[in-house]
Tab-separated table of N, CA, C and O in Angstrom:
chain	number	residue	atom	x	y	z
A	1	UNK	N	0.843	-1.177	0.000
A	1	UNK	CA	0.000	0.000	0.000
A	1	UNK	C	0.890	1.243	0.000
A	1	UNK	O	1.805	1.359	0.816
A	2	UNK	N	0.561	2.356	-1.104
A	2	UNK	CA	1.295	3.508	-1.036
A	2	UNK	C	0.713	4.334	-0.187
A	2	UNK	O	-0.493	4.549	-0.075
A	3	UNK	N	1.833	4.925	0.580
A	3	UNK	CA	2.250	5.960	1.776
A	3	UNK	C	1.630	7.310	1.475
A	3	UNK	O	1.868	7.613	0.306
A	4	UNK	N	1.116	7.975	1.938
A	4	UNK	CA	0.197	9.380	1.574
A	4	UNK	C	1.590	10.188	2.135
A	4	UNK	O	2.192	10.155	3.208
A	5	UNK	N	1.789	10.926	0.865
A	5	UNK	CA	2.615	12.174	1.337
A	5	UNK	C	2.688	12.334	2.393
A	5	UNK	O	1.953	11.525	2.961
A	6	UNK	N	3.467	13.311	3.447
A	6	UNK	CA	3.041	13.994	4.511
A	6	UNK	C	2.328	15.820	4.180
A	6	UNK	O	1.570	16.453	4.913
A	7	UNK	N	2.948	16.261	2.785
A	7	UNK	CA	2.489	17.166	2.680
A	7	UNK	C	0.911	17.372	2.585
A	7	UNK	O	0.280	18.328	3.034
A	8	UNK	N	0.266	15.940	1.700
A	8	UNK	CA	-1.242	16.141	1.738
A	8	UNK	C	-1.829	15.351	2.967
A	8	UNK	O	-3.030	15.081	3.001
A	9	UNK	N	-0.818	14.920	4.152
A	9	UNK	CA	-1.737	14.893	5.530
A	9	UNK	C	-1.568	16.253	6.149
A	9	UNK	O	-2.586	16.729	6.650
A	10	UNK	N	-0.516	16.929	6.200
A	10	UNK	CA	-0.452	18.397	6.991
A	10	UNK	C	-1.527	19.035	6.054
A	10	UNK	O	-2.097	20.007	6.547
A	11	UNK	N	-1.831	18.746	5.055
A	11	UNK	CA	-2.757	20.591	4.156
A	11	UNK	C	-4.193	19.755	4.210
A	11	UNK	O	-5.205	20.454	4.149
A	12	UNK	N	-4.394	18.090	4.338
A	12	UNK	CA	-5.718	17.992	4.730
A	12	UNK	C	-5.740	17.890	6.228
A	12	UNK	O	-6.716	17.235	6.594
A	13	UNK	N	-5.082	18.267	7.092
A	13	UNK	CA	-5.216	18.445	8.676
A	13	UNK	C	-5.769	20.038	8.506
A	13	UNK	O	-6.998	20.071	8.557
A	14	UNK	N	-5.276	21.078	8.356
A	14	UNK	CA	-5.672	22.362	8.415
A	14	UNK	C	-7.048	22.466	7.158
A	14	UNK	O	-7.986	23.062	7.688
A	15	UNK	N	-7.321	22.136	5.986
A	15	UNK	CA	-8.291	22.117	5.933
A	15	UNK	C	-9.505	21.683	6.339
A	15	UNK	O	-10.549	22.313	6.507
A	16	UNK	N	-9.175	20.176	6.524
A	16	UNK	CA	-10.426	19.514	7.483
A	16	UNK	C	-10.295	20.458	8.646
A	16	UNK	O	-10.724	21.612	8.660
A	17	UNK	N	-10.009	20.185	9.082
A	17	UNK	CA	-9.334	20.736	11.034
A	17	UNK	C	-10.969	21.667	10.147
A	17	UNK	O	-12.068	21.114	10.193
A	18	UNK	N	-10.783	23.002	9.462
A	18	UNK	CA	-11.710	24.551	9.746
A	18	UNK	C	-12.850	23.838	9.124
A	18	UNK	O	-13.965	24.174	9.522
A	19	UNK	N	-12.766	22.844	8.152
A	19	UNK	CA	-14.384	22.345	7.565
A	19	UNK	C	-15.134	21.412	8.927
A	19	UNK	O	-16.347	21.402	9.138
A	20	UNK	N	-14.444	20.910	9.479
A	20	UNK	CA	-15.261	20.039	10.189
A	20	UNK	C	-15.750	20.956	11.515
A	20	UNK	O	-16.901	20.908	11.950
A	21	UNK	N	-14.921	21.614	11.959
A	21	UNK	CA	-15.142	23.100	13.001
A	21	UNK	C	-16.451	23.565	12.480
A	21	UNK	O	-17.503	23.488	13.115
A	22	UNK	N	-16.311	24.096	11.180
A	22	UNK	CA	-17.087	24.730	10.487
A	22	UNK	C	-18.818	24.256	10.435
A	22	UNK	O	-19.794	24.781	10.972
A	23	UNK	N	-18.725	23.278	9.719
A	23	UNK	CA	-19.966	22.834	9.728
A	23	UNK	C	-20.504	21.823	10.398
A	23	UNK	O	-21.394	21.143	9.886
A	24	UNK	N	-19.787	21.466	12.289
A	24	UNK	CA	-20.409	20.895	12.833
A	24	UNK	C	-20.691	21.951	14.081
A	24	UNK	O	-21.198	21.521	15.117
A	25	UNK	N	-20.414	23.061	13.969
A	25	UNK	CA	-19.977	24.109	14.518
A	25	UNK	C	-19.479	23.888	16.248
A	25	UNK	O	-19.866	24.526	17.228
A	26	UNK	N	-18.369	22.605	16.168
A	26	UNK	CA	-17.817	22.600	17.354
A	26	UNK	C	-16.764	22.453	17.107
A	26	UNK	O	-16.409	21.382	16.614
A	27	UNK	N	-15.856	23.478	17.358
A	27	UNK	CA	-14.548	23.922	17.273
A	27	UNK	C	-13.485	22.704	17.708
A	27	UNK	O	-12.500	22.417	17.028
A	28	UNK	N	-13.861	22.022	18.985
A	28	UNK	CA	-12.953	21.134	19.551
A	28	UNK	C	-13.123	19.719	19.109
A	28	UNK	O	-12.612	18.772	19.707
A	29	UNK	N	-14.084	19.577	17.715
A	29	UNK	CA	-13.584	18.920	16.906
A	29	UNK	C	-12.986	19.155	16.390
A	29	UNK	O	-11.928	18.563	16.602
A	30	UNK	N	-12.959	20.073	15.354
A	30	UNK	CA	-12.020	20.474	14.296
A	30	UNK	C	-10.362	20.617	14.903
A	30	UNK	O	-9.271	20.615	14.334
A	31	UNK	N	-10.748	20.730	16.220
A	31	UNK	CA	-9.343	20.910	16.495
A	31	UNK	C	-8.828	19.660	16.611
A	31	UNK	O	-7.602	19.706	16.517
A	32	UNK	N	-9.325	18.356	16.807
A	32	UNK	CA	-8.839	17.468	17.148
A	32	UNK	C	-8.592	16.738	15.990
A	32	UNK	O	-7.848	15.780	16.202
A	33	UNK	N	-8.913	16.845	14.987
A	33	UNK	CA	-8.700	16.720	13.202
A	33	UNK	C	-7.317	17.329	13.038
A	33	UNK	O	-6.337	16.781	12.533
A	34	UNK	N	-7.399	18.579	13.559
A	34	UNK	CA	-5.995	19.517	13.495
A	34	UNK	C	-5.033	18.424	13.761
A	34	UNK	O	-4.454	17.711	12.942
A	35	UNK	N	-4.973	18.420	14.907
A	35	UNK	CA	-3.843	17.592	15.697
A	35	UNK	C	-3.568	16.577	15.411
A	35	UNK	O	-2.363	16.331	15.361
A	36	UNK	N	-4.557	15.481	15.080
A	36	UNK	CA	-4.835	14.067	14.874
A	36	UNK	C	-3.798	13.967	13.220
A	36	UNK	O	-2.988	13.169	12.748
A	37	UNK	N	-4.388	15.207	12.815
A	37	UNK	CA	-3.381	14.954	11.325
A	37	UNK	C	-1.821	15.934	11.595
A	37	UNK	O	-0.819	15.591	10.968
A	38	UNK	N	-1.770	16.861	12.341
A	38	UNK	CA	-0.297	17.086	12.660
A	38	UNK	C	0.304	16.387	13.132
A	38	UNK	O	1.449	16.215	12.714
A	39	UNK	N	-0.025	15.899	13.865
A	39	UNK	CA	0.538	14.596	14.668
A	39	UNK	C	1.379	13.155	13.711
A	39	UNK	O	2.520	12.712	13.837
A	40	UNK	N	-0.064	12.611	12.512
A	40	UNK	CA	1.052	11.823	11.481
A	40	UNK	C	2.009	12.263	10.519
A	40	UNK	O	2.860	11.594	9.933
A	41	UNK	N	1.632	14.062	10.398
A	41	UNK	CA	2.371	14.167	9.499
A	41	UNK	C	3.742	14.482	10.412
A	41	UNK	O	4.777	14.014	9.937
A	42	UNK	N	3.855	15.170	11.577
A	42	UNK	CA	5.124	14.943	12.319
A	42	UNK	C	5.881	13.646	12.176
A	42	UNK	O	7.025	13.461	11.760
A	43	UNK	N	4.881	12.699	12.666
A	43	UNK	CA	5.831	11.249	12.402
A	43	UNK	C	6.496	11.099	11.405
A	43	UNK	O	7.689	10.799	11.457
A	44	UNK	N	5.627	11.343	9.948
A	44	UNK	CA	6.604	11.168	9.053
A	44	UNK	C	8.015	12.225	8.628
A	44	UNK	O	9.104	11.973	8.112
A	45	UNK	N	7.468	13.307	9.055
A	45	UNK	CA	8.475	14.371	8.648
A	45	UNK	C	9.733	13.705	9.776
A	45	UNK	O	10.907	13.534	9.446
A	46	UNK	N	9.284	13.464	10.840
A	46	UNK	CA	10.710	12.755	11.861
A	46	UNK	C	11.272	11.888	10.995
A	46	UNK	O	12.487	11.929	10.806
A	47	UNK	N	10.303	10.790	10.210
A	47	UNK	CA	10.824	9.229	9.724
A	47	UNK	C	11.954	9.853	8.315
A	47	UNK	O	13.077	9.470	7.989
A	48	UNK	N	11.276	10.678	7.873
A	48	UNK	CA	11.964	11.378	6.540
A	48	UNK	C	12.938	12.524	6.508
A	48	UNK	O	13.758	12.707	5.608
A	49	UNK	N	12.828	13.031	7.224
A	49	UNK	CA	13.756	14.169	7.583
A	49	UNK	C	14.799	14.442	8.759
A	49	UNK	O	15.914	14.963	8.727
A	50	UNK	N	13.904	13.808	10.015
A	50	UNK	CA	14.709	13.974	11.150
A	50	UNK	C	13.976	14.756	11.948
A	50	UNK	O	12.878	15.251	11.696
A	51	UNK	N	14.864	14.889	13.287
A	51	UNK	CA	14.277	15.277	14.326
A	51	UNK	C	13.918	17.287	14.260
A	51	UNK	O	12.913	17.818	14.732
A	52	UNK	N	15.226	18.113	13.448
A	52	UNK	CA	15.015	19.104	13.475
A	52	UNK	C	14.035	19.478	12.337
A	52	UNK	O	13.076	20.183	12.650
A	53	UNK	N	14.144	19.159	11.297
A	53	UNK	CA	12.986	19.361	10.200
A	53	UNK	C	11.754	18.997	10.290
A	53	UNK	O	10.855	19.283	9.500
A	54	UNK	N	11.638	18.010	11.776
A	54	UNK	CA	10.238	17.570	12.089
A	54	UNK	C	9.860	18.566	13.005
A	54	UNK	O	8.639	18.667	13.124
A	55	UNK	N	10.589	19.396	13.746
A	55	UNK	CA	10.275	20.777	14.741
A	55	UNK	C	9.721	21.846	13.746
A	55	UNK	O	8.558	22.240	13.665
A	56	UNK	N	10.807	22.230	13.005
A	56	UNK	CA	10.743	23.255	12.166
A	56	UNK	C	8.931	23.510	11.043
A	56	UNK	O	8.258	24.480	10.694
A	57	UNK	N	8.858	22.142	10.890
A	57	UNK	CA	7.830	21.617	9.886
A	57	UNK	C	6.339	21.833	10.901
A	57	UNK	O	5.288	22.444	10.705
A	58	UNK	N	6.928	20.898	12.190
A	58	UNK	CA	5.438	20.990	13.169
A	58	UNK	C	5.049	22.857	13.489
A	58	UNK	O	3.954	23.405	13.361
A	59	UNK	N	6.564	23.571	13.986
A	59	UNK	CA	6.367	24.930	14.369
A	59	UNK	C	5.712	25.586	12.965
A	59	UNK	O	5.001	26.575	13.140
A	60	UNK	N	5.888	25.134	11.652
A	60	UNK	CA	5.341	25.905	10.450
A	60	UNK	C	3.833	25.732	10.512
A	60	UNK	O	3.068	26.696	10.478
A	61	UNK	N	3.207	23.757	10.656
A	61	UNK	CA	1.748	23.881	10.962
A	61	UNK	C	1.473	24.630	11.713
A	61	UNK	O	0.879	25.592	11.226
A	62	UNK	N	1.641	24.666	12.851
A	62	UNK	CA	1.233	25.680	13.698
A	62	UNK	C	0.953	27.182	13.953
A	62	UNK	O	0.291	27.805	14.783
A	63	UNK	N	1.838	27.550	12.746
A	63	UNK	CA	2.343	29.062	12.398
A	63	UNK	C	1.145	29.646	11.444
A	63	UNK	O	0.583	30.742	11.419
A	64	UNK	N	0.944	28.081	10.429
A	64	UNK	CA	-0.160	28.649	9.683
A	64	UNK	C	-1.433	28.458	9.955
A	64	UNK	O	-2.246	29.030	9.228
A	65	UNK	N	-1.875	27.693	10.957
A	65	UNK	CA	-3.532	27.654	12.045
A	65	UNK	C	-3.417	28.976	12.504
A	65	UNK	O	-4.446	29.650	12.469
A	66	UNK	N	-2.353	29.510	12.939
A	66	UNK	CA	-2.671	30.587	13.536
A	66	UNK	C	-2.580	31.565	13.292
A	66	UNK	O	-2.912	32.484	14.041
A	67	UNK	N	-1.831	31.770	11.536
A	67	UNK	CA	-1.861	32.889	11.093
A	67	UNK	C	-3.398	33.019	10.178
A	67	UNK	O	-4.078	34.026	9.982
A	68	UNK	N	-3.639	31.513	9.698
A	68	UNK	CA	-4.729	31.782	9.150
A	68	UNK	C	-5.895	32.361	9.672
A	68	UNK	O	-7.010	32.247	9.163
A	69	UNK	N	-5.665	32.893	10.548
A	69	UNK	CA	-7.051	33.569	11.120
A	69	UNK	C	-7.032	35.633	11.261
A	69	UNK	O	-8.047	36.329	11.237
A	70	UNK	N	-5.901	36.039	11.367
A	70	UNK	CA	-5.940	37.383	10.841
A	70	UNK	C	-6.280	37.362	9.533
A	70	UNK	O	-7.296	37.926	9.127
A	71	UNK	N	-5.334	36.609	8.642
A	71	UNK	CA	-5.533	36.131	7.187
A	71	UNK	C	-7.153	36.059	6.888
A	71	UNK	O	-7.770	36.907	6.245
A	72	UNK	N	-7.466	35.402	7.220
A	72	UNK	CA	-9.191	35.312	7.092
A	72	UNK	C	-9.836	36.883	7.061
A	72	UNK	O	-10.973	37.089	6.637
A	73	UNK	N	-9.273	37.570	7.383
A	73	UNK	CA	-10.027	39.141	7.654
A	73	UNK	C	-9.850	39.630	6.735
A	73	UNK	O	-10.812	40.233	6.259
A	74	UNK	N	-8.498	39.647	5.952
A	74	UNK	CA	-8.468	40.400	5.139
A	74	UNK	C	-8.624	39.633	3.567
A	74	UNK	O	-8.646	40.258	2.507
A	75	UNK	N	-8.722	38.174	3.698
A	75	UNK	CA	-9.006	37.474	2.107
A	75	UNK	C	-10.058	36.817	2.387
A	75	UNK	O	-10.667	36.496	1.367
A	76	UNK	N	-10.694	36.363	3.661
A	76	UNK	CA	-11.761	35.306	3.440
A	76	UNK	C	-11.376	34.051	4.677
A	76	UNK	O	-10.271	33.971	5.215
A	77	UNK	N	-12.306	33.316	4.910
A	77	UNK	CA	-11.712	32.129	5.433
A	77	UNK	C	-11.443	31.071	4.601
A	77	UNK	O	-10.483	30.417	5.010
A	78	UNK	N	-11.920	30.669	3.608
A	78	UNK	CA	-11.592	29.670	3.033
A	78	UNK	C	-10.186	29.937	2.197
A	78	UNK	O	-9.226	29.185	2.365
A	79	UNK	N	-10.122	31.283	1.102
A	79	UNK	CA	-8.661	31.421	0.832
A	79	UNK	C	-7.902	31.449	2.092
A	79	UNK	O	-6.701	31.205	1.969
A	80	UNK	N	-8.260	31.650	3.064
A	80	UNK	CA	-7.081	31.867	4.094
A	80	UNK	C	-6.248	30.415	3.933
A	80	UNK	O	-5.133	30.172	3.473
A	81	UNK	N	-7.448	29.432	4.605
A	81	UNK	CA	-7.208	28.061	5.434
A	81	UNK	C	-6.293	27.809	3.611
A	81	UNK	O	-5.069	27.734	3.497
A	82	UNK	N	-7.002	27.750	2.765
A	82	UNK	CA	-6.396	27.173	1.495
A	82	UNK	C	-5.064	27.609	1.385
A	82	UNK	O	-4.245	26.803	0.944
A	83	UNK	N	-4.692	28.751	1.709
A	83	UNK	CA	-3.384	29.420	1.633
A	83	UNK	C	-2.340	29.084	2.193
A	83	UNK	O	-1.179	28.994	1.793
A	84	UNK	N	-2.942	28.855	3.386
A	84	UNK	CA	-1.567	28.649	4.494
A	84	UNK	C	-1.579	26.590	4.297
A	84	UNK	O	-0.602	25.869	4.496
A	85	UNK	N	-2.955	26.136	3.878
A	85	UNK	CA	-2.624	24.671	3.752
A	85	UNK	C	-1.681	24.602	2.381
A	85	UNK	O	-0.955	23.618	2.240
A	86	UNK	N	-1.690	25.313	1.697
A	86	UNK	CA	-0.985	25.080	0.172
A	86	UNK	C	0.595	25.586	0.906
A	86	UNK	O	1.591	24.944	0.573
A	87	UNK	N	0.715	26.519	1.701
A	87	UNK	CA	2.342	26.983	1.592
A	87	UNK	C	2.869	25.926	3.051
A	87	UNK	O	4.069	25.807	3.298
A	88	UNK	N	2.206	25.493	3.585
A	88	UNK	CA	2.797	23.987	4.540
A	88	UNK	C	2.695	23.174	4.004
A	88	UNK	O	3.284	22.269	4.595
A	89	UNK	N	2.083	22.690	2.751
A	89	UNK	CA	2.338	21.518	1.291
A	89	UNK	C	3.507	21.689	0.787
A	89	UNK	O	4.290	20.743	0.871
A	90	UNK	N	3.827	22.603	0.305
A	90	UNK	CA	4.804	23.101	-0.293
A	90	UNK	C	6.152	23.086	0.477
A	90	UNK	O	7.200	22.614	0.035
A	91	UNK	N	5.934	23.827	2.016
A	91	UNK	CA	7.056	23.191	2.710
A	91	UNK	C	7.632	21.951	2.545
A	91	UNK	O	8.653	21.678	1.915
A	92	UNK	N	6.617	20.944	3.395
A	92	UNK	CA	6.294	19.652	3.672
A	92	UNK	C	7.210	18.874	2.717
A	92	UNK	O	8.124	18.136	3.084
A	93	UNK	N	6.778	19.184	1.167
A	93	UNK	CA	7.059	18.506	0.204
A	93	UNK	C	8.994	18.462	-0.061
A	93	UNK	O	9.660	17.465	-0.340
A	94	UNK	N	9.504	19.932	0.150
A	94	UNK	CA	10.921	20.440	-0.277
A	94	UNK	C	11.568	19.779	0.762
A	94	UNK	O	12.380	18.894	0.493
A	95	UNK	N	11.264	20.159	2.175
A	95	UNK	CA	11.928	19.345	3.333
A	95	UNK	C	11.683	18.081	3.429
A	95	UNK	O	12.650	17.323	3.345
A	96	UNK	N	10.554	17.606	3.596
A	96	UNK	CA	10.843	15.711	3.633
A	96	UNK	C	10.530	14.863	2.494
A	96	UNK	O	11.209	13.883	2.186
A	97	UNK	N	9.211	15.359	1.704
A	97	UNK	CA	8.815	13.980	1.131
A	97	UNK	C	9.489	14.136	-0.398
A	97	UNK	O	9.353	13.236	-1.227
A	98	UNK	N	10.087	15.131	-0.631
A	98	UNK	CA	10.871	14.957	-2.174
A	98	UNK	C	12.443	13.688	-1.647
A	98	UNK	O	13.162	12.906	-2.270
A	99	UNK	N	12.350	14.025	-0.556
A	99	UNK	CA	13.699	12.771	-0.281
A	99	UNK	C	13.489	11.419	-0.225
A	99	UNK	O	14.293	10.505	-0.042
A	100	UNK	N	11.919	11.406	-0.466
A	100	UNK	CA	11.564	9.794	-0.541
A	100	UNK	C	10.754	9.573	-2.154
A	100	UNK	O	10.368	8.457	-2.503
């Protein structure tokens, strides 16, 4: 069985994470979607990259949950969440999973 990127588990963690928030309108689900998928994609970024690119990578999810929400004010919420999930894909991809 082929291995799901880690980049499209980190950018479907932050999108699910705000859709499932969204339209079940309980936040501490969505958050637990958040995590539940930062969490494997950490593992792999550790398994593929290592211990510091798996910090660097987790501190970037994190950077963009939480930037996406000023972001939201001034483009929208959905470009937001889409934005910051596309530029932690994009991380994701250069730091670990192009080495596999």
């Amino acid at each position: 069985m082929a291995k799901v990127p880690s980049a499209v588990i980190a950018a479907s963690g932050l999108v699910g994470g705000y859709g499932v928030a969204r339209w079940t309108r309980q936040r501490p689900l969505g958050g637990a979607v958040l995590a539940v998928a930062g969490a494997a994609a950490a593992r792999q970024w550790r398994q593929q990259a290592g211990a510091v690119a798996a910090g660097a990578l987790s501190a970037a999810y994190v950077a963009a949950f939480a930037g996406s929400h000023p972001l939201a004010k001034k483009v929208g919420a959905w470009p937001a969440v889409f934005g910051v999930a596309g530029a932690v894909a994009v991380a994701s991809w250069v730091v670990a999973d192009r080495r596999g």
